[in-house]
PDB file of C-alpha atoms in Angstrom:
ATOM      1  CA  MET A   1       0.000   0.000   0.000  1.00 57.00           C
ATOM      2  CA  ALA A   2       1.299   3.435  -0.885  1.00 68.00           C
ATOM      3  CA  SER A   3       2.139   5.847   1.887  1.00 84.00           C
ATOM      4  CA  ARG A   4      -0.884   7.904   2.966  1.00 95.00           C
ATOM      5  CA  VAL A   5      -1.226  10.983   5.139  1.00 98.00           C
ATOM      6  CA  ILE A   6      -3.345  10.275   8.219  1.00 98.00           C
ATOM      7  CA  LEU A   7      -4.387  12.879  10.775  1.00 98.00           C
ATOM      8  CA  LEU A   8      -4.917  11.545  14.303  1.00 98.00           C
ATOM      9  CA  ALA A   9      -6.663  13.672  16.921  1.00 97.00           C
ATOM     10  CA  ASP A  10      -6.756  12.606  20.566  1.00 96.00           C
ATOM     11  CA  ASP A  11      -6.023  14.406  23.831  1.00 94.00           C
ATOM     12  CA  ASP A  12      -4.318  11.320  25.314  1.00 95.00           C
ATOM     13  CA  ASP A  13      -0.654  11.855  24.376  1.00 95.00           C
ATOM     14  CA  MET A  14       0.355   8.262  25.139  1.00 95.00           C
ATOM     15  CA  LEU A  15      -2.389   6.825  22.937  1.00 95.00           C
ATOM     16  CA  LEU A  16      -1.614   9.359  20.212  1.00 95.00           C
ATOM     17  CA  ASP A  17       2.078   8.354  20.244  1.00 96.00           C
ATOM     18  CA  LEU A  18       1.150   4.656  20.179  1.00 95.00           C
ATOM     19  CA  MET A  19      -1.199   5.055  17.206  1.00 96.00           C
ATOM     20  CA  LYS A  20       1.314   7.264  15.403  1.00 97.00           C
ATOM     21  CA  GLY A  21       4.055   4.662  15.834  1.00 97.00           C
ATOM     22  CA  VAL A  22       1.856   1.819  14.585  1.00 96.00           C
ATOM     23  CA  LEU A  23       0.817   3.775  11.488  1.00 97.00           C
ATOM     24  CA  GLU A  24       4.321   5.076  10.745  1.00 97.00           C
ATOM     25  CA  ASP A  25       5.633   1.503  10.964  1.00 96.00           C
ATOM     26  CA  GLU A  26       3.156   0.740   8.156  1.00 94.00           C
ATOM     27  CA  GLY A  27       4.731   3.538   6.081  1.00 95.00           C
ATOM     28  CA  HIS A  28       2.115   6.238   6.597  1.00 96.00           C
ATOM     29  CA  ILE A  29       2.803   9.899   7.213  1.00 97.00           C
ATOM     30  CA  VAL A  30       1.051  10.805  10.460  1.00 98.00           C
ATOM     31  CA  LEU A  31      -0.069  14.244  11.576  1.00 98.00           C
ATOM     32  CA  THR A  32      -1.379  14.742  15.103  1.00 98.00           C
ATOM     33  CA  ALA A  33      -3.639  17.127  16.986  1.00 97.00           C
ATOM     34  CA  SER A  34      -4.685  17.185  20.641  1.00 96.00           C
ATOM     35  CA  ASP A  35      -8.098  18.805  20.146  1.00 96.00           C
ATOM     36  CA  GLY A  36     -10.818  19.041  17.538  1.00 96.00           C
ATOM     37  CA  ALA A  37     -10.142  22.665  16.580  1.00 96.00           C
ATOM     38  CA  ALA A  38      -6.493  21.902  15.823  1.00 97.00           C
ATOM     39  CA  ALA A  39      -7.553  18.809  13.867  1.00 97.00           C
ATOM     40  CA  ALA A  40      -9.974  20.788  11.683  1.00 97.00           C
ATOM     41  CA  ARG A  41      -7.311  23.422  11.054  1.00 97.00           C
ATOM     42  CA  LYS A  42      -4.610  20.863  10.164  1.00 98.00           C
ATOM     43  CA  ALA A  43      -6.973  18.956   7.876  1.00 98.00           C
ATOM     44  CA  ALA A  44      -7.742  22.151   5.947  1.00 98.00           C
ATOM     45  CA  GLU A  45      -4.020  22.956   5.654  1.00 97.00           C
ATOM     46  CA  ARG A  46      -2.714  19.480   4.782  1.00 97.00           C
ATOM     47  CA  SER A  47      -5.608  17.552   3.145  1.00 96.00           C
ATOM     48  CA  PRO A  48      -4.881  14.150   4.695  1.00 98.00           C
ATOM     49  CA  HIS A  49      -6.203  10.947   3.138  1.00 97.00           C
ATOM     50  CA  LEU A  50      -7.970  10.023   6.397  1.00 98.00           C
ATOM     51  CA  VAL A  51      -8.812  11.689   9.724  1.00 98.00           C
ATOM     52  CA  VAL A  52      -9.251   9.767  12.986  1.00 97.00           C
ATOM     53  CA  LEU A  53     -11.040  11.817  15.673  1.00 96.00           C
ATOM     54  CA  ASP A  54     -11.457  10.993  19.343  1.00 95.00           C
ATOM     55  CA  VAL A  55     -14.964  11.915  20.479  1.00 93.00           C
ATOM     56  CA  ASP A  56     -13.956  13.436  23.842  1.00 91.00           C
ATOM     57  CA  MET A  57     -11.363  16.208  23.449  1.00 91.00           C
ATOM     58  CA  PRO A  58     -10.985  19.707  24.907  1.00 87.00           C
ATOM     59  CA  LEU A  59     -11.833  22.944  23.092  1.00 87.00           C
ATOM     60  CA  MET A  60     -13.742  21.146  20.364  1.00 92.00           C
ATOM     61  CA  GLY A  61     -14.720  17.501  20.640  1.00 92.00           C
ATOM     62  CA  GLY A  62     -14.685  14.979  17.848  1.00 95.00           C
ATOM     63  CA  PHE A  63     -18.289  15.510  16.815  1.00 96.00           C
ATOM     64  CA  GLY A  64     -17.722  19.278  16.574  1.00 96.00           C
ATOM     65  CA  ALA A  65     -14.576  18.697  14.520  1.00 97.00           C
ATOM     66  CA  LEU A  66     -16.450  16.257  12.274  1.00 97.00           C
ATOM     67  CA  GLU A  67     -19.150  18.877  11.671  1.00 97.00           C
ATOM     68  CA  ALA A  68     -16.481  21.487  10.887  1.00 97.00           C
ATOM     69  CA  LEU A  69     -14.718  19.145   8.460  1.00 98.00           C
ATOM     70  CA  LYS A  70     -17.927  18.276   6.619  1.00 97.00           C
ATOM     71  CA  ALA A  71     -18.947  21.966   6.402  1.00 97.00           C
ATOM     72  CA  ASP A  72     -15.636  23.047   4.842  1.00 97.00           C
ATOM     73  CA  MET A  73     -15.314  22.667   1.048  1.00 97.00           C
ATOM     74  CA  ARG A  74     -11.592  21.872   1.482  1.00 96.00           C
ATOM     75  CA  THR A  75     -12.184  18.923   3.810  1.00 98.00           C
ATOM     76  CA  ARG A  76     -15.705  17.639   3.244  1.00 97.00           C
ATOM     77  CA  ARG A  77     -14.587  14.668   1.121  1.00 97.00           C
ATOM     78  CA  ILE A  78     -11.906  13.438   3.535  1.00 97.00           C
ATOM     79  CA  PRO A  79     -13.045  10.200   5.200  1.00 97.00           C
ATOM     80  CA  VAL A  80     -13.342  10.535   8.978  1.00 97.00           C
ATOM     81  CA  VAL A  81     -13.267   7.700  11.507  1.00 96.00           C
ATOM     82  CA  MET A  82     -14.411   8.335  15.072  1.00 94.00           C
ATOM     83  CA  LEU A  83     -12.445   6.902  17.991  1.00 91.00           C
ATOM     84  CA  THR A  84     -13.970   6.535  21.446  1.00 85.00           C
ATOM     85  CA  ALA A  85     -14.571   4.475  24.546  1.00 85.00           C
ATOM     86  CA  HIS A  86     -18.302   5.197  24.182  1.00 77.00           C
ATOM     87  CA  LYS A  87     -19.859   2.118  22.657  1.00 73.00           C
ATOM     88  CA  SER A  88     -23.491   3.162  22.649  1.00 79.00           C
ATOM     89  CA  GLU A  89     -25.611   2.916  19.530  1.00 85.00           C
ATOM     90  CA  GLN A  90     -26.442   6.608  20.008  1.00 87.00           C
ATOM     91  CA  HIS A  91     -22.772   7.590  19.546  1.00 83.00           C
ATOM     92  CA  VAL A  92     -22.367   5.356  16.513  1.00 85.00           C
ATOM     93  CA  ARG A  93     -25.573   6.689  14.960  1.00 90.00           C
ATOM     94  CA  ARG A  94     -24.551  10.318  15.577  1.00 91.00           C
ATOM     95  CA  ALA A  95     -21.130   9.710  14.010  1.00 91.00           C
ATOM     96  CA  VAL A  96     -22.716   8.226  10.883  1.00 91.00           C
ATOM     97  CA  GLU A  97     -25.357  10.970  10.676  1.00 95.00           C
ATOM     98  CA  LEU A  98     -22.613  13.611  10.794  1.00 95.00           C
ATOM     99  CA  GLY A  99     -20.699  11.901   7.983  1.00 96.00           C
ATOM    100  CA  ALA A 100     -18.160   9.576   9.618  1.00 96.00           C
ATOM    101  CA  VAL A 101     -17.268   6.497   7.570  1.00 95.00           C
ATOM    102  CA  GLY A 102     -16.471   4.377  10.599  1.00 91.00           C
ATOM    103  CA  TYR A 103     -15.980   3.966  14.289  1.00 89.00           C
ATOM    104  CA  ILE A 104     -13.099   2.504  16.325  1.00 91.00           C
ATOM    105  CA  ALA A 105     -13.931   1.510  19.890  1.00 88.00           C
ATOM    106  CA  LYS A 106     -11.352   1.796  22.671  1.00 88.00           C
ATOM    107  CA  PRO A 107      -9.599  -0.265  23.771  1.00 90.00           C
ATOM    108  CA  PHE A 108      -8.193  -1.695  20.562  1.00 91.00           C
ATOM    109  CA  THR A 109      -5.129  -3.653  19.496  1.00 92.00           C
ATOM    110  CA  ALA A 110      -2.494  -2.398  17.086  1.00 93.00           C
ATOM    111  CA  GLU A 111      -3.668  -4.972  14.535  1.00 94.00           C
ATOM    112  CA  GLY A 112      -7.283  -3.952  15.066  1.00 92.00           C
ATOM    113  CA  LEU A 113      -6.364  -0.327  14.440  1.00 92.00           C
ATOM    114  CA  LEU A 114      -4.480  -1.229  11.275  1.00 93.00           C
ATOM    115  CA  GLN A 115      -7.341  -3.340   9.951  1.00 93.00           C
ATOM    116  CA  ARG A 116      -9.813  -0.491  10.440  1.00 90.00           C
ATOM    117  CA  ILE A 117      -7.469   2.101   8.911  1.00 92.00           C
ATOM    118  CA  ARG A 118      -6.784  -0.106   5.860  1.00 92.00           C
ATOM    119  CA  ARG A 119     -10.519  -0.522   5.376  1.00 92.00           C
ATOM    120  CA  PHE A 120     -11.098   3.215   5.116  1.00 91.00           C
ATOM    121  CA  LEU A 121      -8.075   4.223   3.009  1.00 88.00           C
TER     122      LEU A 121
END
């Protein structure tokens, strides 16, 4: 698989570093953000192939960032995957209604993360 640019947004620095390492080991270029506002800004600047957003982040959460991405002509076509410990149908339904292409539930394994990322690239 060719190298892709993936933007990861999560306020948990350890998890962010773990995901970044796993994806870089696969040959991807990984951008990171620690809140939804920074993620929306970076996506508009860099046009990644995929965005992974944690639902619960400061300043702007994942759902707010997803709405911002889908409202912006520069980023509306970028696939977005939501990442969260919330496993309720309500969260999954909201993510899909707002335009997310998928959902990754925490906790996950490195292989599970890679499988989901490959599916959406």
